[in-house]
Short mmCIF file of N, CA, C and O in Angstrom, two decimals:
data_model
loop_
_atom_site.label_atom_id
_atom_site.label_comp_id
_atom_site.label_asym_id
_atom_site.label_seq_id
_atom_site.Cartn_x
_atom_site.Cartn_y
_atom_site.Cartn_z
N MET A 991 -7.49 -299.05 -62.86
CA MET A 991 -7.99 -298.91 -61.63
C MET A 991 -9.37 -297.99 -61.34
O MET A 991 -9.99 -298.83 -60.29
N ARG A 992 -9.47 -296.72 -62.07
CA ARG A 992 -10.75 -296.84 -61.60
C ARG A 992 -11.72 -297.07 -61.58
O ARG A 992 -13.04 -297.13 -61.35
N ASN A 993 -11.92 -298.28 -62.74
CA ASN A 993 -13.22 -299.49 -63.46
C ASN A 993 -13.06 -299.96 -61.92
O ASN A 993 -14.26 -301.18 -62.02
N GLN A 994 -12.35 -300.48 -61.35
CA GLN A 994 -11.97 -301.73 -60.69
C GLN A 994 -12.52 -300.90 -59.59
O GLN A 994 -13.83 -301.99 -58.57
N LEU A 995 -12.45 -299.81 -58.53
CA LEU A 995 -12.92 -298.85 -57.54
C LEU A 995 -14.48 -299.00 -58.00
O LEU A 995 -15.37 -298.93 -57.06
N ILE A 996 -14.90 -298.44 -59.28
CA ILE A 996 -16.79 -298.58 -59.48
C ILE A 996 -17.16 -299.76 -59.06
O ILE A 996 -18.42 -299.47 -58.93
N ALA A 997 -16.82 -301.12 -59.29
CA ALA A 997 -16.97 -302.00 -59.66
C ALA A 997 -17.09 -302.74 -58.21
O ALA A 997 -18.14 -303.11 -58.20
N VAL A 998 -16.10 -302.63 -57.38
CA VAL A 998 -16.51 -302.67 -55.95
C VAL A 998 -17.31 -301.94 -55.44
O VAL A 998 -17.82 -302.39 -54.53
N ILE A 999 -17.90 -300.60 -55.14
CA ILE A 999 -18.71 -300.06 -55.44
C ILE A 999 -19.78 -300.48 -55.76
O ILE A 999 -20.26 -300.37 -54.75
N GLY A 1000 -19.89 -300.78 -56.82
CA GLY A 1000 -21.19 -301.34 -57.54
C GLY A 1000 -21.70 -302.27 -56.29
O GLY A 1000 -23.11 -302.37 -56.43
N LEU A 1001 -20.66 -303.30 -56.50
CA LEU A 1001 -20.99 -304.29 -55.82
C LEU A 1001 -21.53 -304.24 -54.43
O LEU A 1001 -22.27 -304.81 -53.74
N VAL A 1002 -20.99 -302.80 -53.93
CA VAL A 1002 -21.02 -302.99 -52.33
C VAL A 1002 -22.21 -303.02 -51.84
O VAL A 1002 -23.32 -303.23 -50.97
N VAL A 1003 -22.76 -301.29 -52.67
CA VAL A 1003 -24.05 -301.14 -52.62
C VAL A 1003 -24.93 -302.13 -53.60
O VAL A 1003 -25.78 -302.31 -52.29
N TRP A 1004 -24.87 -302.79 -54.06
CA TRP A 1004 -25.54 -303.83 -53.95
C TRP A 1004 -26.33 -304.86 -53.51
O TRP A 1004 -26.84 -305.13 -52.85
N GLY A 1005 -24.63 -305.40 -52.83
CA GLY A 1005 -24.86 -306.10 -51.87
C GLY A 1005 -25.64 -305.63 -50.01
O GLY A 1005 -26.58 -306.17 -49.80
N THR A 1006 -25.72 -304.64 -50.22
CA THR A 1006 -26.31 -304.01 -48.29
C THR A 1006 -27.29 -303.48 -49.00
O THR A 1006 -28.77 -303.38 -48.45
N LEU A 1007 -27.76 -302.42 -49.90
CA LEU A 1007 -29.01 -302.06 -50.33
C LEU A 1007 -30.49 -302.35 -51.54
O LEU A 1007 -31.17 -303.00 -51.01
N GLY A 1008 -29.14 -302.76 -52.46
CA GLY A 1008 -30.01 -303.41 -54.23
C GLY A 1008 -30.98 -304.60 -53.50
O GLY A 1008 -32.32 -304.60 -53.56
N GLN A 1009 -30.08 -306.02 -52.80
CA GLN A 1009 -30.95 -306.81 -52.24
C GLN A 1009 -31.77 -306.66 -51.42
O GLN A 1009 -32.79 -307.29 -51.49
N LEU A 1010 -31.82 -306.06 -50.46
CA LEU A 1010 -32.95 -305.76 -49.77
C LEU A 1010 -33.66 -305.08 -49.85
O LEU A 1010 -34.88 -305.29 -49.42
N MET A 1011 -33.88 -304.51 -50.73
CA MET A 1011 -34.67 -303.48 -51.21
C MET A 1011 -36.24 -304.17 -52.40
O MET A 1011 -36.75 -303.94 -51.71
N VAL A 1012 -35.17 -305.48 -52.66
CA VAL A 1012 -35.73 -306.25 -53.84
C VAL A 1012 -36.93 -307.50 -53.20
O VAL A 1012 -37.80 -307.22 -53.07
N LEU A 1013 -35.48 -307.66 -52.16
CA LEU A 1013 -36.35 -308.32 -50.52
C LEU A 1013 -37.94 -307.88 -50.33
O LEU A 1013 -38.57 -308.61 -49.50
N SER A 1014 -37.76 -306.84 -49.69
CA SER A 1014 -38.38 -305.99 -49.23
C SER A 1014 -39.77 -305.80 -50.00
O SER A 1014 -40.91 -305.77 -49.24
N GLN A 1015 -39.25 -304.76 -51.38
CA GLN A 1015 -40.07 -304.67 -51.81
C GLN A 1015 -40.94 -305.88 -52.92
O GLN A 1015 -42.28 -306.08 -53.26
N PHE A 1016 -40.40 -306.96 -52.72
CA PHE A 1016 -41.10 -308.04 -54.00
C PHE A 1016 -39.84 -309.51 -53.44
O PHE A 1016 -39.26 -309.94 -54.03
N PRO A 1017 -40.94 -310.00 -52.58
CA PRO A 1017 -40.31 -311.01 -51.48
C PRO A 1017 -40.76 -311.90 -52.44
O PRO A 1017 -39.36 -313.04 -52.46
N LYS A 1018 -41.44 -312.43 -53.78
CA LYS A 1018 -41.82 -313.28 -54.79
C LYS A 1018 -40.05 -313.51 -55.29
O LYS A 1018 -39.86 -314.47 -55.84
N VAL A 1019 -40.01 -312.77 -55.77
CA VAL A 1019 -39.01 -312.55 -56.69
C VAL A 1019 -37.31 -312.38 -55.63
O VAL A 1019 -36.29 -313.03 -55.97
N GLY A 1020 -37.34 -311.79 -54.51
CA GLY A 1020 -36.53 -311.24 -53.85
C GLY A 1020 -35.51 -312.38 -53.51
O GLY A 1020 -34.53 -313.13 -53.38
N ARG A 1021 -36.29 -313.61 -52.99
CA ARG A 1021 -36.21 -314.69 -52.38
C ARG A 1021 -35.66 -315.50 -53.94
O ARG A 1021 -34.44 -316.93 -53.34
N PHE A 1022 -34.73 -314.87 -55.10
CA PHE A 1022 -34.01 -316.17 -55.42
C PHE A 1022 -33.13 -315.26 -56.14
O PHE A 1022 -32.30 -316.00 -56.62
N LEU A 1023 -33.17 -314.96 -55.73
CA LEU A 1023 -31.52 -314.05 -55.26
C LEU A 1023 -30.64 -314.40 -53.98
O LEU A 1023 -31.19 -315.02 -53.37
N PRO A 1024 -29.09 -314.45 -54.03
CA PRO A 1024 -28.57 -315.10 -52.62
C PRO A 1024 -28.95 -314.77 -51.95
O PRO A 1024 -28.78 -315.60 -50.75
N ASP A 1025 -29.36 -313.23 -51.45
CA ASP A 1025 -29.76 -312.77 -50.35
C ASP A 1025 -30.96 -314.06 -49.83
O ASP A 1025 -30.95 -313.67 -48.50
N GLY A 1026 -32.22 -313.85 -50.88
CA GLY A 1026 -33.13 -314.47 -50.05
C GLY A 1026 -33.62 -315.88 -50.12
O GLY A 1026 -33.48 -316.74 -49.44
N ALA A 1027 -32.12 -316.47 -51.18
CA ALA A 1027 -31.66 -318.04 -51.05
C ALA A 1027 -31.04 -318.69 -49.59
O ALA A 1027 -31.36 -319.53 -49.38
N GLN A 1028 -30.41 -317.70 -49.31
CA GLN A 1028 -29.60 -318.09 -47.85
C GLN A 1028 -30.17 -318.54 -46.54
O GLN A 1028 -29.74 -318.73 -45.91
N PRO A 1029 -31.43 -317.39 -46.57
CA PRO A 1029 -32.50 -317.67 -45.46
C PRO A 1029 -33.07 -319.75 -45.44
O PRO A 1029 -33.05 -319.67 -43.94
N ALA A 1030 -33.09 -319.60 -46.47
CA ALA A 1030 -33.66 -321.02 -46.94
C ALA A 1030 -32.74 -321.63 -46.76
O ALA A 1030 -32.95 -323.11 -45.88
N VAL A 1031 -31.62 -322.16 -46.90
CA VAL A 1031 -30.48 -322.73 -46.60
C VAL A 1031 -30.54 -323.25 -44.57
O VAL A 1031 -30.58 -324.02 -44.43
N LEU A 1032 -30.08 -322.12 -44.37
CA LEU A 1032 -30.18 -322.02 -43.14
C LEU A 1032 -31.23 -322.50 -41.97
O LEU A 1032 -31.57 -322.34 -40.49
N GLY A 1033 -32.52 -322.24 -42.59
CA GLY A 1033 -33.69 -322.53 -42.31
C GLY A 1033 -34.30 -321.81 -41.46
O GLY A 1033 -35.27 -321.89 -40.94
N ASP A 1034 -33.95 -319.98 -41.86
CA ASP A 1034 -34.65 -318.85 -41.38
C ASP A 1034 -35.63 -318.85 -41.67
O ASP A 1034 -36.15 -317.73 -42.83
N ARG A 1035 -36.96 -318.99 -41.05
CA ARG A 1035 -38.48 -318.74 -41.92
C ARG A 1035 -38.72 -317.58 -41.25
O ARG A 1035 -39.24 -316.41 -41.67
N LEU A 1036 -37.81 -316.98 -40.03
CA LEU A 1036 -38.29 -315.57 -39.44
C LEU A 1036 -37.85 -314.15 -40.28
O LEU A 1036 -38.38 -313.03 -40.65
N THR A 1037 -36.58 -313.71 -40.83
CA THR A 1037 -35.75 -313.23 -42.04
C THR A 1037 -37.04 -313.19 -43.24
O THR A 1037 -37.33 -311.99 -43.37
N LEU A 1038 -37.27 -314.23 -43.43
CA LEU A 1038 -38.19 -313.92 -45.10
C LEU A 1038 -39.02 -314.93 -44.85
O LEU A 1038 -38.87 -316.32 -45.64
N PRO A 1039 -40.24 -314.81 -44.79
CA PRO A 1039 -41.58 -315.72 -44.03
C PRO A 1039 -41.64 -316.55 -45.90
O PRO A 1039 -42.24 -317.62 -45.84
N SER A 1040 -41.53 -315.81 -46.93
CA SER A 1040 -41.57 -316.87 -48.43
C SER A 1040 -40.78 -317.39 -49.06
O SER A 1040 -40.57 -317.42 -50.12
N ALA A 1041 -39.78 -317.49 -47.95
CA ALA A 1041 -38.06 -318.13 -48.19
C ALA A 1041 -38.78 -319.55 -48.58
O ALA A 1041 -39.57 -320.75 -48.68
N LEU A 1042 -37.76 -319.91 -49.58
CA LEU A 1042 -37.73 -321.45 -50.26
C LEU A 1042 -37.80 -322.42 -49.38
O LEU A 1042 -37.29 -322.22 -48.34
N ASP A 1043 -37.86 -323.67 -49.10
CA ASP A 1043 -37.49 -324.49 -49.51
C ASP A 1043 -36.60 -325.28 -48.94
O ASP A 1043 -35.16 -324.73 -50.04
N ALA A 1044 -35.31 -325.51 -47.79
CA ALA A 1044 -33.95 -325.89 -47.85
C ALA A 1044 -33.38 -326.31 -49.21
O ALA A 1044 -32.49 -325.63 -49.85
N PRO A 1045 -33.85 -327.26 -49.42
CA PRO A 1045 -33.20 -327.66 -51.08
C PRO A 1045 -32.88 -327.41 -52.26
O PRO A 1045 -32.14 -327.25 -52.57
N TYR A 1046 -34.61 -326.41 -52.33
CA TYR A 1046 -34.60 -325.84 -52.92
C TYR A 1046 -33.30 -324.14 -53.15
O TYR A 1046 -33.16 -323.41 -54.03
N GLY A 1047 -33.77 -323.93 -52.16
CA GLY A 1047 -32.33 -322.63 -51.78
C GLY A 1047 -31.22 -323.33 -52.25
O GLY A 1047 -30.40 -322.20 -52.48
N LEU A 1048 -30.73 -324.32 -51.50
CA LEU A 1048 -29.43 -324.62 -52.11
C LEU A 1048 -29.04 -324.61 -53.54
O LEU A 1048 -27.89 -323.86 -53.93
N LEU A 1049 -30.45 -325.14 -54.43
CA LEU A 1049 -29.88 -325.20 -55.74
C LEU A 1049 -30.01 -324.10 -56.07
O LEU A 1049 -29.23 -323.72 -57.29
N VAL A 1050 -30.79 -322.71 -55.18
CA VAL A 1050 -30.51 -321.46 -55.84
C VAL A 1050 -29.30 -320.90 -55.68
O VAL A 1050 -28.62 -320.26 -57.01
N LEU A 1051 -28.48 -321.19 -55.03
CA LEU A 1051 -26.80 -320.94 -54.72
C LEU A 1051 -25.77 -321.29 -55.77
O LEU A 1051 -25.38 -320.60 -56.44
N VAL A 1052 -26.37 -322.76 -55.79
CA VAL A 1052 -25.73 -322.90 -56.28
C VAL A 1052 -25.68 -323.05 -57.94
O VAL A 1052 -24.66 -322.28 -58.92
N ALA A 1053 -27.06 -322.57 -58.47
CA ALA A 1053 -26.69 -321.89 -59.84
C ALA A 1053 -26.11 -320.45 -60.35
O ALA A 1053 -26.22 -319.99 -61.00
N TRP A 1054 -26.90 -319.96 -59.10
CA TRP A 1054 -25.82 -318.67 -58.49
C TRP A 1054 -24.22 -318.89 -58.77
O TRP A 1054 -23.94 -317.94 -59.63
N CYS A 1055 -23.93 -319.46 -57.84
CA CYS A 1055 -22.52 -319.42 -58.11
C CYS A 1055 -22.02 -320.20 -59.47
O CYS A 1055 -20.76 -319.86 -60.20
N ALA A 1056 -22.61 -321.40 -60.15
CA ALA A 1056 -22.07 -321.83 -61.58
C ALA A 1056 -22.45 -320.97 -62.61
O ALA A 1056 -21.23 -320.89 -63.67
N ALA A 1057 -23.46 -319.57 -62.37
CA ALA A 1057 -23.24 -318.60 -63.85
C ALA A 1057 -22.70 -318.00 -63.06
O ALA A 1057 -21.37 -317.91 -64.66
N LEU A 1058 -22.28 -317.71 -62.31
CA LEU A 1058 -20.69 -316.62 -62.43
C LEU A 1058 -19.68 -317.25 -61.86
O LEU A 1058 -18.94 -316.51 -62.97
N ALA A 1059 -19.02 -318.54 -61.85
CA ALA A 1059 -18.34 -319.16 -62.37
C ALA A 1059 -17.96 -319.92 -63.61
O ALA A 1059 -17.25 -319.09 -65.05
N LEU A 1060 -19.02 -319.56 -64.72
CA LEU A 1060 -19.50 -319.75 -66.10
C LEU A 1060 -18.62 -317.92 -66.86
O LEU A 1060 -17.90 -317.79 -67.89
N LEU A 1061 -19.89 -317.46 -66.10
CA LEU A 1061 -19.34 -316.36 -66.95
C LEU A 1061 -18.01 -314.98 -66.66
O LEU A 1061 -17.43 -314.55 -67.58
N ALA A 1062 -17.52 -315.75 -65.51
CA ALA A 1062 -16.12 -315.35 -65.24
C ALA A 1062 -15.22 -315.57 -66.14
O ALA A 1062 -13.83 -315.16 -66.11
N ARG A 1063 -14.96 -317.27 -66.14
CA ARG A 1063 -14.52 -318.01 -66.94
C ARG A 1063 -14.36 -317.41 -68.39
O ARG A 1063 -13.43 -317.30 -68.73
N ARG A 1064 -15.55 -317.07 -69.19
CA ARG A 1064 -16.17 -316.49 -70.53
C ARG A 1064 -15.09 -315.03 -70.31
O ARG A 1064 -14.52 -315.30 -71.53
N MET A 1065 -14.93 -314.29 -69.21
CA MET A 1065 -14.34 -313.06 -69.28
C MET A 1065 -12.72 -312.86 -69.20
O MET A 1065 -12.10 -312.13 -70.22
N PHE A 1066 -12.04 -314.40 -68.83
CA PHE A 1066 -11.18 -313.97 -68.34
C PHE A 1066 -10.71 -314.43 -69.91
O PHE A 1066 -9.25 -314.67 -70.52
N THR A 1067 -11.23 -315.42 -70.38
CA THR A 1067 -10.88 -316.38 -71.49
C THR A 1067 -10.96 -315.50 -72.83
O THR A 1067 -9.94 -315.17 -73.31
N SER A 1068 -11.06 -314.61 -73.16
CA SER A 1068 -11.60 -313.61 -73.82
C SER A 1068 -11.05 -312.53 -74.04
O SER A 1068 -10.52 -311.49 -75.10
N ARG A 1069 -10.65 -312.05 -72.97
CA ARG A 1069 -9.53 -310.84 -72.62
C ARG A 1069 -8.17 -310.77 -72.73
O ARG A 1069 -7.65 -311.52 -71.78
N ASP A 1070 -7.73 -309.83 -73.25
CA ASP A 1070 -6.06 -309.86 -73.06
C ASP A 1070 -5.91 -309.31 -71.52
O ASP A 1070 -6.13 -308.29 -71.22
N VAL A 1071 -4.48 -309.59 -70.45
CA VAL A 1071 -4.25 -309.13 -69.80
C VAL A 1071 -3.07 -308.44 -69.82
O VAL A 1071 -2.49 -308.35 -70.48
#
């Protein structure tokens, strides 16, 4: 239970602070994170001027989803519940 709480807190902190810090300090790198690809898909150039084009932003989001799905599958099939 304690490890789950730490994981949830870590994800919330990363989602709210980590990605925003990367986007503000390193916009060329941050545009490949989920929070950087989202404005590209939505067509919002005011939020992130260095955003990817819409098809590439969608491709980045699909790649993130596929990578996380493969990681989750590997973790759930290799661990005993």
